[in-house]
Amino acid sequence: ISKKMASQRLLLFVLLAASVAVALSAKSAKDVIIGARQPGDHLARREFVKKDSSWLQVVKLQQTFGVDYGKITHVKLLDQNLKGNGATASVLAGGPGNSYITVQFKSQSLAAVLAEKLPNSLIVGDREPGDHLMQREFVMKGYKWLRSVKLTKTFTGSVHSKITQVQLLDQNEKGNGATAAILSGGPGDNFVTVQFKSLRGHGVNYVVKLYGKFQEMASQHLLHLALFAACLAVTLAAPKHVIIGIREPGDDILQREFAVKKSQWLQVVKLTKTFVAQSNAKITQVRLLDQNKKGNGATATVISGGPGSTYITVRFKSVRSHIQKHQRAQHRLHCENLREITWNFVVKNTYHILLNI
């Protein structure tokens, strides 16, 4: 090998080593990578997993990820918290060589971070999705020479809202300001009464935040019930419809399919069929909608499975055909049922899941 080729190879090796070093420096310490990608592999699944933190508690989350076909060759669990104080991931079952993988995520406690940041602050309750800021107010009272300052104040959110979280944030970062205590009200009520008490020779300097959720008024509730009853009456107008389970926020339509079988002369037509949900999703609602508007079509009966399961078995049974002589040549009795399966797919994001098969 000539000296020129050797120098070129050495240069390529240095560049490769530098690229690997940069990649490793950007990689989070909590990342878990299992298996090896092979030529011809493709990305079978990419998903974000998230669960909100709890006050002074360790958050745990166990979830199973599967592929529709093939076997997993490579799994990447990529922590999106680059500071290294997020969650850890451990594989409980499955993985490369299987069609699924079960992972447990476990976060760290927030005690050290919050205690260091908020010396005299008080946070009561938990914020939930859909909460809004009801009130934000500054509470200030000047100091008195060698005396302690006390202040009691009531904060009211809204008549049609309930408080879900109260934040009493001390603006004195040195920790020698005032303390706050809740006397009455708080989460679950529409008011909160707070007492502030300072150290001798110090004042009160707080920011009060109230978060809450809107409540329906009685008239709005009755209106919603009336609309629901009207929709239910329209839905039940077709005599052969079968609707099982309840749709929840975030549900999606998993499958929509027609079940059709032709009629037989003066005979009852029967059809039994099993519908399986994809990706091991659990069914929350099943709709068997008869397409015969006259009400003389087929009936549908659930034999097994349904909401809470990953499959459902349905038996369709038509009525005996009663056809006049001049209509025999053209008549067809259909048992058509439109089936919609919905499922609650709870996916939130802290980890980035990549499954390759």
XYZ file of N, CA and C in Angstrom, residues 4 6 19 34 37 48 139 185 211 215 226 266 280 292-293 313 355:
51
model
N 0.327 7.366 0.129
C -0.812 8.227 -0.123
C -2.111 7.547 0.292
N -2.377 5.112 2.444
C -2.368 4.949 3.903
C -2.803 6.240 4.597
N -17.074 11.616 14.021
C -18.525 11.525 13.861
C -19.146 10.705 14.985
N -31.239 -1.957 21.692
C -31.132 -3.413 21.748
C -31.222 -3.956 20.326
N -29.610 -3.559 13.452
C -30.306 -3.432 12.179
C -29.573 -4.225 11.103
N -44.300 8.097 20.560
C -43.899 8.890 21.710
C -44.669 8.427 22.936
N -49.612 39.330 46.083
C -49.937 39.641 47.475
C -48.683 40.241 48.116
N -61.106 25.919 51.960
C -61.238 25.881 50.507
C -60.071 25.170 49.859
N -55.699 27.412 39.367
C -56.061 26.693 38.150
C -57.350 25.909 38.413
N -67.346 24.127 35.043
C -68.462 23.250 35.337
C -69.650 23.655 34.486
N -81.022 16.829 26.564
C -82.043 16.839 25.518
C -81.445 16.495 24.158
N -86.736 -18.700 0.319
C -87.546 -19.156 1.440
C -86.711 -19.756 2.565
N -53.123 -5.343 18.866
C -53.525 -5.731 20.219
C -54.269 -4.612 20.946
N -80.551 -2.054 5.982
C -81.912 -2.223 5.465
C -82.829 -1.287 6.231
N -83.214 -0.190 5.609
C -83.986 0.849 6.283
C -85.426 0.426 6.575
N -66.893 -11.569 18.091
C -67.530 -12.545 17.201
C -69.015 -12.222 17.125
N -39.255 0.671 16.407
C -39.204 -0.778 16.248
C -38.891 -1.079 14.792
